[in-house]
Short mmCIF file of C-alpha atoms in Angstrom, two decimals:
data_model
loop_
_atom_site.label_atom_id
_atom_site.label_comp_id
_atom_site.label_asym_id
_atom_site.label_seq_id
_atom_site.Cartn_x
_atom_site.Cartn_y
_atom_site.Cartn_z
CA UNK A 893 140.62 73.55 109.95
CA UNK A 894 138.50 70.44 109.89
CA UNK A 895 135.08 70.84 108.36
CA UNK A 896 132.03 68.72 109.11
CA UNK A 897 130.61 67.08 105.98
CA UNK A 898 127.05 65.71 106.11
CA UNK A 899 126.58 62.10 105.09
CA UNK A 900 123.16 62.92 103.67
CA UNK A 901 121.83 66.40 103.01
CA UNK A 902 118.36 67.14 104.33
CA UNK A 903 116.49 69.73 102.33
CA UNK A 904 112.88 69.12 103.40
CA UNK A 905 112.72 72.56 105.01
CA UNK A 906 113.06 74.39 101.67
CA UNK A 907 110.06 75.59 99.62
CA UNK A 908 109.21 73.25 96.75
CA UNK A 909 106.39 72.98 94.24
CA UNK A 910 105.01 72.94 90.73
CA UNK A 911 104.90 76.24 88.84
CA UNK A 912 102.61 76.69 85.85
CA UNK A 913 103.01 79.61 83.45
CA UNK A 914 100.47 81.46 81.31
CA UNK A 915 102.34 80.24 78.24
CA UNK A 916 101.86 76.58 79.20
CA UNK A 917 105.21 75.56 80.72
CA UNK A 918 105.29 73.57 83.94
CA UNK A 919 108.34 73.58 86.21
CA UNK A 920 108.86 71.48 89.33
CA UNK A 921 111.54 72.09 91.93
CA UNK A 922 112.77 74.29 94.73
CA UNK A 923 111.23 77.76 94.77
CA UNK A 924 112.78 81.01 95.93
CA UNK A 925 110.03 83.59 96.34
CA UNK A 926 110.42 87.24 95.39
CA UNK A 927 111.08 88.58 98.92
CA UNK A 928 113.88 86.00 99.37
CA UNK A 929 111.66 83.41 101.05
CA UNK A 930 113.32 79.99 100.90
CA UNK A 931 112.05 78.07 103.96
CA UNK A 932 108.56 76.70 104.55
CA UNK A 933 108.58 78.85 107.69
CA UNK A 934 109.13 82.05 105.71
CA UNK A 935 106.17 84.41 105.55
CA UNK A 936 104.05 85.59 102.62
CA UNK A 937 102.68 89.08 103.28
CA UNK A 938 99.70 90.77 101.63
CA UNK A 939 96.46 92.51 102.47
CA UNK A 940 93.05 90.89 102.42
CA UNK A 941 90.78 92.44 99.80
CA UNK A 942 87.63 91.11 101.44
CA UNK A 943 86.87 91.61 105.15
CA UNK A 944 83.21 90.58 105.54
CA UNK A 945 83.25 90.64 109.34
CA UNK A 946 83.20 94.44 109.28
CA UNK A 947 79.58 94.48 108.19
CA UNK A 948 78.58 93.36 111.68
CA UNK A 949 79.92 96.52 113.33
CA UNK A 950 77.59 99.41 113.91
CA UNK A 951 78.63 102.98 113.24
CA UNK A 952 79.35 103.71 116.90
CA UNK A 953 81.64 100.69 117.20
CA UNK A 954 83.50 101.66 114.05
CA UNK A 955 83.97 105.21 115.31
CA UNK A 956 85.75 103.88 118.39
CA UNK A 957 88.28 101.70 116.56
CA UNK A 958 90.93 104.42 116.33
CA UNK A 959 90.28 106.85 119.20
CA UNK A 960 93.81 108.23 118.99
CA UNK A 961 93.15 109.66 115.52
CA UNK A 962 89.46 110.73 115.45
CA UNK A 963 89.87 113.26 112.62
CA UNK A 964 91.60 111.01 110.12
CA UNK A 965 88.50 110.71 107.93
CA UNK A 966 87.66 107.06 107.26
CA UNK A 967 85.42 105.90 104.47
CA UNK A 968 83.04 103.96 106.70
CA UNK A 969 81.70 101.65 104.01
CA UNK A 970 83.13 98.34 105.18
CA UNK A 971 84.04 97.08 101.73
CA UNK A 972 86.59 99.92 101.43
CA UNK A 973 88.00 99.86 104.95
CA UNK A 974 91.09 97.90 103.90
CA UNK A 975 92.06 100.96 101.84
CA UNK A 976 92.07 103.12 104.99
CA UNK A 977 94.49 106.01 105.32
CA UNK A 978 96.24 104.16 108.15
CA UNK A 979 98.94 101.86 106.72
CA UNK A 980 98.98 99.98 110.03
CA UNK A 981 95.27 99.28 109.70
CA UNK A 982 95.43 97.55 106.38
CA UNK A 983 94.05 94.05 106.85
CA UNK A 984 97.31 92.16 106.76
CA UNK A 985 97.45 88.57 105.64
CA UNK A 986 100.53 86.79 106.96
CA UNK A 987 100.94 83.07 106.36
CA UNK A 988 103.89 80.72 106.35
CA UNK A 989 104.52 79.02 103.02
CA UNK A 990 104.17 75.66 104.78
CA UNK A 991 100.48 76.44 105.39
CA UNK A 992 99.71 77.12 101.71
CA UNK A 993 98.36 74.54 99.27
CA UNK A 994 98.48 76.75 96.19
CA UNK A 995 98.57 80.31 94.90
CA UNK A 996 96.76 81.50 91.78
CA UNK A 997 97.70 84.78 90.12
CA UNK A 998 94.71 87.04 89.47
CA UNK A 999 96.29 90.37 88.51
CA UNK A 1000 99.38 92.57 88.41
CA UNK A 1001 99.68 92.57 92.21
CA UNK A 1002 96.85 90.27 93.30
CA UNK A 1003 96.40 86.57 93.93
CA UNK A 1004 94.11 84.00 95.49
CA UNK A 1005 95.63 81.76 98.15
CA UNK A 1006 94.39 78.21 98.64
CA UNK A 1007 94.91 76.99 102.19
CA UNK A 1008 95.49 73.35 103.08
CA UNK A 1009 91.83 73.06 104.15
CA UNK A 1010 90.77 74.17 100.63
CA UNK A 1011 89.62 77.62 101.79
CA UNK A 1012 90.50 80.57 99.57
CA UNK A 1013 91.66 84.06 100.50
CA UNK A 1014 91.96 86.94 98.04
CA UNK A 1015 94.97 89.17 98.63
CA UNK A 1016 96.74 92.18 97.14
CA UNK A 1017 100.27 93.53 97.46
CA UNK A 1018 101.00 95.19 100.79
CA UNK A 1019 101.51 98.99 100.50
CA UNK A 1020 104.41 98.87 102.98
CA UNK A 1021 106.22 95.92 101.36
CA UNK A 1022 105.45 95.20 97.72
CA UNK A 1023 108.10 92.50 97.28
CA UNK A 1024 105.74 89.58 97.89
CA UNK A 1025 103.28 89.88 94.99
CA UNK A 1026 103.82 91.12 91.45
CA UNK A 1027 107.53 90.23 91.30
CA UNK A 1028 109.53 87.50 89.56
CA UNK A 1029 110.18 84.22 91.34
CA UNK A 1030 113.01 81.71 90.91
CA UNK A 1031 112.47 78.00 90.27
CA UNK A 1032 115.22 75.37 90.34
CA UNK A 1033 113.54 72.96 87.95
CA UNK A 1034 114.59 69.34 88.36
CA UNK A 1035 115.28 69.03 84.61
CA UNK A 1036 116.07 72.54 83.32
CA UNK A 1037 117.92 74.04 86.24
CA UNK A 1038 117.54 77.59 87.51
CA UNK A 1039 114.79 79.63 85.86
CA UNK A 1040 113.31 83.07 86.50
CA UNK A 1041 109.54 83.19 86.03
CA UNK A 1042 108.12 86.65 85.40
CA UNK A 1043 104.98 87.45 87.39
CA UNK A 1044 103.19 88.44 84.17
CA UNK A 1045 103.75 84.92 82.87
CA UNK A 1046 102.96 83.18 86.17
CA UNK A 1047 99.62 81.35 86.34
CA UNK A 1048 99.74 79.27 89.51
CA UNK A 1049 101.97 77.58 92.07
CA UNK A 1050 101.08 74.29 93.75
CA UNK A 1051 103.20 73.58 96.81
CA UNK A 1052 104.49 70.04 97.35
CA UNK A 1053 106.59 68.14 99.93
CA UNK A 1054 110.29 68.67 99.33
CA UNK A 1055 112.53 65.68 98.53
CA UNK A 1056 115.12 64.82 101.19
CA UNK A 1057 117.89 65.80 98.80
CA UNK A 1058 117.99 68.45 96.09
CA UNK A 1059 120.98 67.84 93.81
CA UNK A 1060 121.63 71.53 93.01
CA UNK A 1061 121.91 72.52 96.69
CA UNK A 1062 125.39 72.57 98.18
CA UNK A 1063 125.26 72.03 101.93
CA UNK A 1064 122.27 71.90 104.24
CA UNK A 1065 120.02 74.53 105.82
CA UNK A 1066 121.42 76.15 108.95
CA UNK A 1067 119.76 74.77 112.08
CA UNK A 1068 120.57 75.28 115.74
CA UNK A 1069 119.84 77.10 118.98
CA UNK A 1070 120.15 80.86 119.39
CA UNK A 1071 120.59 82.16 122.94
CA UNK A 1072 118.87 85.54 123.37
CA UNK A 1073 118.08 88.11 126.05
CA UNK A 1074 114.65 86.41 126.26
CA UNK A 1075 115.79 82.79 126.36
CA UNK A 1076 116.75 80.14 123.77
CA UNK A 1077 115.20 79.70 120.31
CA UNK A 1078 115.72 76.52 118.28
CA UNK A 1079 115.04 76.14 114.58
CA UNK A 1080 116.16 76.96 111.06
CA UNK A 1081 118.44 80.01 110.96
CA UNK A 1082 119.03 82.86 108.55
CA UNK A 1083 122.18 84.68 109.56
CA UNK A 1084 122.10 88.44 108.94
CA UNK A 1085 118.67 87.66 107.38
CA UNK A 1086 120.58 86.32 104.38
CA UNK A 1087 122.86 83.29 104.84
CA UNK A 1088 120.86 80.11 105.35
CA UNK A 1089 122.98 77.20 104.02
CA UNK A 1090 126.07 75.54 105.47
CA UNK A 1091 127.85 76.37 102.20
CA UNK A 1092 127.31 80.09 102.78
CA UNK A 1093 130.10 82.05 104.42
CA UNK A 1094 130.69 84.16 107.52
CA UNK A 1095 132.80 87.27 106.95
CA UNK A 1096 135.08 89.20 109.30
CA UNK A 1097 138.57 90.42 110.10
CA UNK A 1098 141.16 89.11 112.54
CA UNK A 1099 142.98 91.44 114.95
CA UNK A 1100 146.21 90.51 113.20
CA UNK A 1101 144.97 90.83 109.62
CA UNK A 1102 142.96 93.74 108.16
CA UNK A 1103 141.96 91.63 105.17
CA UNK A 1104 138.36 90.40 105.13
CA UNK A 1105 138.27 86.62 105.64
CA UNK A 1106 135.47 84.17 104.85
CA UNK A 1107 134.59 80.90 106.59
CA UNK A 1108 131.94 78.42 105.45
CA UNK A 1109 129.21 77.84 108.03
CA UNK A 1110 129.84 74.10 107.56
CA UNK A 1111 133.07 74.66 109.57
CA UNK A 1112 131.43 76.67 112.37
CA UNK A 1113 130.06 75.09 115.53
CA UNK A 1114 129.18 78.28 117.45
CA UNK A 1115 129.31 82.08 117.41
CA UNK A 1116 129.31 84.19 120.57
CA UNK A 1117 129.13 87.96 121.00
CA UNK A 1118 132.33 89.45 122.39
CA UNK A 1119 133.00 93.20 122.67
CA UNK A 1120 132.66 94.71 119.18
CA UNK A 1121 132.93 91.38 117.38
CA UNK A 1122 132.36 87.67 117.85
CA UNK A 1123 134.16 84.55 119.04
CA UNK A 1124 133.83 81.88 116.36
CA UNK A 1125 134.37 78.27 117.38
CA UNK A 1126 134.94 75.65 114.70
CA UNK A 1127 134.13 71.94 114.73
CA UNK A 1128 137.89 71.44 114.98
CA UNK A 1129 137.70 73.21 118.42
CA UNK A 1130 139.83 76.09 117.08
CA UNK A 1131 138.60 79.56 118.04
CA UNK A 1132 139.09 82.98 116.49
CA UNK A 1133 137.87 86.52 117.17
CA UNK A 1134 136.30 88.25 114.14
CA UNK A 1135 135.32 91.91 113.82
CA UNK A 1136 134.69 94.77 111.37
CA UNK A 1137 131.93 93.11 109.36
CA UNK A 1138 128.16 93.10 109.80
CA UNK A 1139 128.20 89.31 110.01
CA UNK A 1140 129.94 89.56 113.38
CA UNK A 1141 129.07 92.92 114.94
CA UNK A 1142 126.23 95.28 115.84
CA UNK A 1143 125.54 96.24 112.21
CA UNK A 1144 124.13 92.73 111.68
CA UNK A 1145 120.57 93.02 110.27
CA UNK A 1146 119.25 90.31 112.58
CA UNK A 1147 119.20 86.56 113.05
CA UNK A 1148 116.02 84.87 111.88
CA UNK A 1149 115.02 81.70 113.75
CA UNK A 1150 111.96 79.69 112.70
CA UNK A 1151 110.34 76.36 113.48
CA UNK A 1152 107.05 74.73 112.40
CA UNK A 1153 106.09 74.26 116.07
CA UNK A 1154 106.29 77.85 117.27
CA UNK A 1155 106.72 80.29 114.36
CA UNK A 1156 109.47 82.82 113.77
CA UNK A 1157 111.61 85.32 115.67
CA UNK A 1158 113.93 87.99 114.29
CA UNK A 1159 116.63 88.58 116.88
CA UNK A 1160 118.51 91.88 116.84
CA UNK A 1161 122.21 91.95 117.65
CA UNK A 1162 121.34 93.74 120.90
CA UNK A 1163 119.33 90.70 122.04
CA UNK A 1164 121.66 88.09 120.51
CA UNK A 1165 124.03 86.24 122.84
CA UNK A 1166 125.23 83.17 120.94
CA UNK A 1167 124.32 80.45 118.48
CA UNK A 1168 125.23 76.77 118.44
CA UNK A 1169 124.68 75.01 115.13
CA UNK A 1170 123.65 71.38 114.87
CA UNK A 1171 125.52 69.15 112.45
CA UNK A 1172 122.31 67.95 110.78
CA UNK A 1173 118.71 69.04 110.41
CA UNK A 1174 116.23 66.97 112.45
CA UNK A 1175 113.71 64.93 110.48
CA UNK A 1176 110.03 65.76 109.99
CA UNK A 1177 110.38 69.54 109.69
CA UNK A 1178 109.21 69.80 106.08
CA UNK A 1179 105.97 70.76 104.34
CA UNK A 1180 103.93 68.03 105.99
CA UNK A 1181 104.93 69.18 109.49
CA UNK A 1182 102.70 72.23 109.14
CA UNK A 1183 99.56 71.02 110.85
CA UNK A 1184 95.89 71.15 110.08
CA UNK A 1185 94.27 74.54 110.29
CA UNK A 1186 90.84 75.53 111.48
CA UNK A 1187 88.90 78.60 112.52
CA UNK A 1188 90.26 80.34 115.62
CA UNK A 1189 88.21 79.33 118.66
CA UNK A 1190 88.45 80.33 122.29
CA UNK A 1191 86.85 81.10 125.60
CA UNK A 1192 86.79 84.85 126.13
CA UNK A 1193 86.70 86.17 129.67
CA UNK A 1194 85.50 89.78 129.76
CA UNK A 1195 86.44 92.44 132.28
CA UNK A 1196 82.98 92.11 133.84
CA UNK A 1197 83.67 88.39 134.48
CA UNK A 1198 81.58 86.79 131.75
CA UNK A 1199 82.89 83.74 129.87
CA UNK A 1200 81.93 83.26 126.23
CA UNK A 1201 82.96 80.27 124.12
CA UNK A 1202 82.94 80.94 120.38
CA UNK A 1203 84.67 81.06 117.03
CA UNK A 1204 86.34 84.46 116.79
CA UNK A 1205 88.00 86.90 114.43
CA UNK A 1206 91.01 88.39 116.21
CA UNK A 1207 91.77 92.09 115.68
CA UNK A 1208 88.90 91.95 113.16
CA UNK A 1209 91.08 90.27 110.54
CA UNK A 1210 92.70 87.00 111.73
CA UNK A 1211 90.31 84.06 111.55
CA UNK A 1212 92.47 80.95 110.86
CA UNK A 1213 94.83 79.14 113.23
CA UNK A 1214 97.57 79.35 110.58
CA UNK A 1215 97.47 83.15 110.66
CA UNK A 1216 100.13 84.90 112.68
CA UNK A 1217 100.22 87.05 115.80
CA UNK A 1218 102.91 89.75 115.87
CA UNK A 1219 104.60 91.09 118.98
CA UNK A 1220 107.97 92.34 120.18
CA UNK A 1221 110.13 91.72 123.20
CA UNK A 1222 111.04 95.36 123.74
CA UNK A 1223 112.41 96.47 120.39
CA UNK A 1224 114.99 93.71 120.22
CA UNK A 1225 113.13 90.52 119.20
CA UNK A 1226 110.14 90.38 116.87
CA UNK A 1227 107.99 87.26 117.28
CA UNK A 1228 105.51 85.96 114.71
CA UNK A 1229 103.46 83.12 116.19
CA UNK A 1230 100.70 80.97 114.62
CA UNK A 1231 97.43 81.28 116.53
CA UNK A 1232 97.25 77.50 116.52
CA UNK A 1233 100.28 77.42 118.87
CA UNK A 1234 98.89 79.92 121.38
CA UNK A 1235 97.14 78.54 124.45
CA UNK A 1236 96.31 81.72 126.31
CA UNK A 1237 96.48 85.51 125.87
CA UNK A 1238 96.09 88.14 128.60
CA UNK A 1239 96.09 91.86 127.82
CA UNK A 1240 98.31 93.73 130.31
CA UNK A 1241 98.67 97.40 131.20
CA UNK A 1242 100.91 99.72 129.17
CA UNK A 1243 100.16 98.21 125.78
CA UNK A 1244 101.47 94.70 126.40
CA UNK A 1245 100.10 91.15 126.41
CA UNK A 1246 101.17 87.90 128.03
CA UNK A 1247 101.21 85.03 125.54
CA UNK A 1248 101.30 81.44 126.74
CA UNK A 1249 102.33 79.01 124.02
CA UNK A 1250 101.96 75.26 123.76
CA UNK A 1251 104.66 73.72 125.94
CA UNK A 1252 104.13 76.29 128.73
CA UNK A 1253 106.50 78.91 127.27
CA UNK A 1254 105.33 82.43 128.16
CA UNK A 1255 106.18 85.67 126.40
CA UNK A 1256 105.36 89.26 127.30
CA UNK A 1257 105.02 91.11 124.00
CA UNK A 1258 104.37 94.69 122.97
CA UNK A 1259 104.76 97.26 120.16
CA UNK A 1260 102.44 95.62 117.63
CA UNK A 1261 98.68 96.01 117.04
CA UNK A 1262 97.96 92.38 117.90
CA UNK A 1263 99.16 92.71 121.51
CA UNK A 1264 98.51 96.36 122.36
CA UNK A 1265 95.66 98.83 122.77
CA UNK A 1266 95.72 99.34 119.00
CA UNK A 1267 94.06 95.92 118.64
CA UNK A 1268 90.56 96.37 117.18
CA UNK A 1269 89.07 93.64 119.38
CA UNK A 1270 87.17 90.45 118.65
CA UNK A 1271 84.16 89.57 116.56
CA UNK A 1272 82.52 86.46 117.99
CA UNK A 1273 80.66 84.12 115.64
CA UNK A 1274 77.81 82.75 117.78
CA UNK A 1275 75.16 80.09 117.09
CA UNK A 1276 72.26 80.92 114.76
CA UNK A 1277 74.48 83.24 112.70
CA UNK A 1278 74.65 85.76 115.51
CA UNK A 1279 77.66 88.03 116.01
CA UNK A 1280 78.99 89.91 118.99
CA UNK A 1281 81.75 92.50 119.03
CA UNK A 1282 84.04 92.82 122.08
CA UNK A 1283 86.47 95.77 122.18
CA UNK A 1284 90.04 95.06 123.26
CA UNK A 1285 89.57 97.10 126.45
CA UNK A 1286 86.81 94.71 127.56
CA UNK A 1287 88.92 91.54 127.23
CA UNK A 1288 90.45 90.04 130.36
CA UNK A 1289 91.73 86.79 128.82
CA UNK A 1290 91.41 84.55 125.78
CA UNK A 1291 91.92 80.80 126.18
CA UNK A 1292 92.29 79.26 122.72
CA UNK A 1293 91.22 75.69 121.95
#
């Protein structure tokens, strides 16, 4: 079978930076983070250890934040709220690596993030996923090769634009268009949440051969769901049917698609229809393609028809346009969208919200706090250091600007 070979590899989409250790070494190169993050669009997860906006809530407002569980017994002192008994109400910090300027280690499972606008956020390891902080990271140093840096010896990481070519990388990042039950998604791809380079391989069995076979993604032009397996089409125009492996059937852990312009989606096999790979990665999708960030601002229309224009803190914890809104299309596609790419949000009945993104794409999302009745509402930052709290139930629409 003929295999497409790139004339020039394009690696700008991979995480890159300068790593400094406590013992004084400095390494520069591609970085693979501890939860297997490799792309600039991959997400760093933690919890914010400081949530100052909570001090502007009165006791009655706080008591109404979780009406479904009134006897859970909060510690109402705002400085301790992030340690609440509700795992879902930890004050999550989710940012794409492309929006980070640096990360400084401050403890066994704590760090301070420096954003690209020089603002700092203190974070700790997330209780539901502790892989992101406190674990070893891998650096592919330009001179010394692959190195594992222990968290205890890690001092800081400064993120830098990635060179067009990294000599140790074989192949290029997977990039293409995934057709789903909710429309097409174009961007970088992680197949089965694992394979992300054209040199990685797709596994499966033929009808005529029970032996597991492997095909490099560099050979594959498209994959389409068919019965209990997949039709694989090669650049040579040959086609085969593969089955009996999670790469090509319903046991697949999901297809991750991400792009600087719209965020990330994890597509379940139930929602997956097909993928068509592109033979090269488009230009200008590296570190510098992650835009400027600012405070979240919008015009809030209330259910009693008042319009208020203000800076806002969404769900009482997201305040920057680089932070991410979570929502699901049913239970089959999980979207993670930067607030800076959202034009409009309308709460809908039955725990859903309509999200209009830049470019007029609309999504109806549910099953996450950000888009359902579990949202804790908005804190508006008004002139003269005034604050106003608006519960989620009183919001008719938010138009972001």
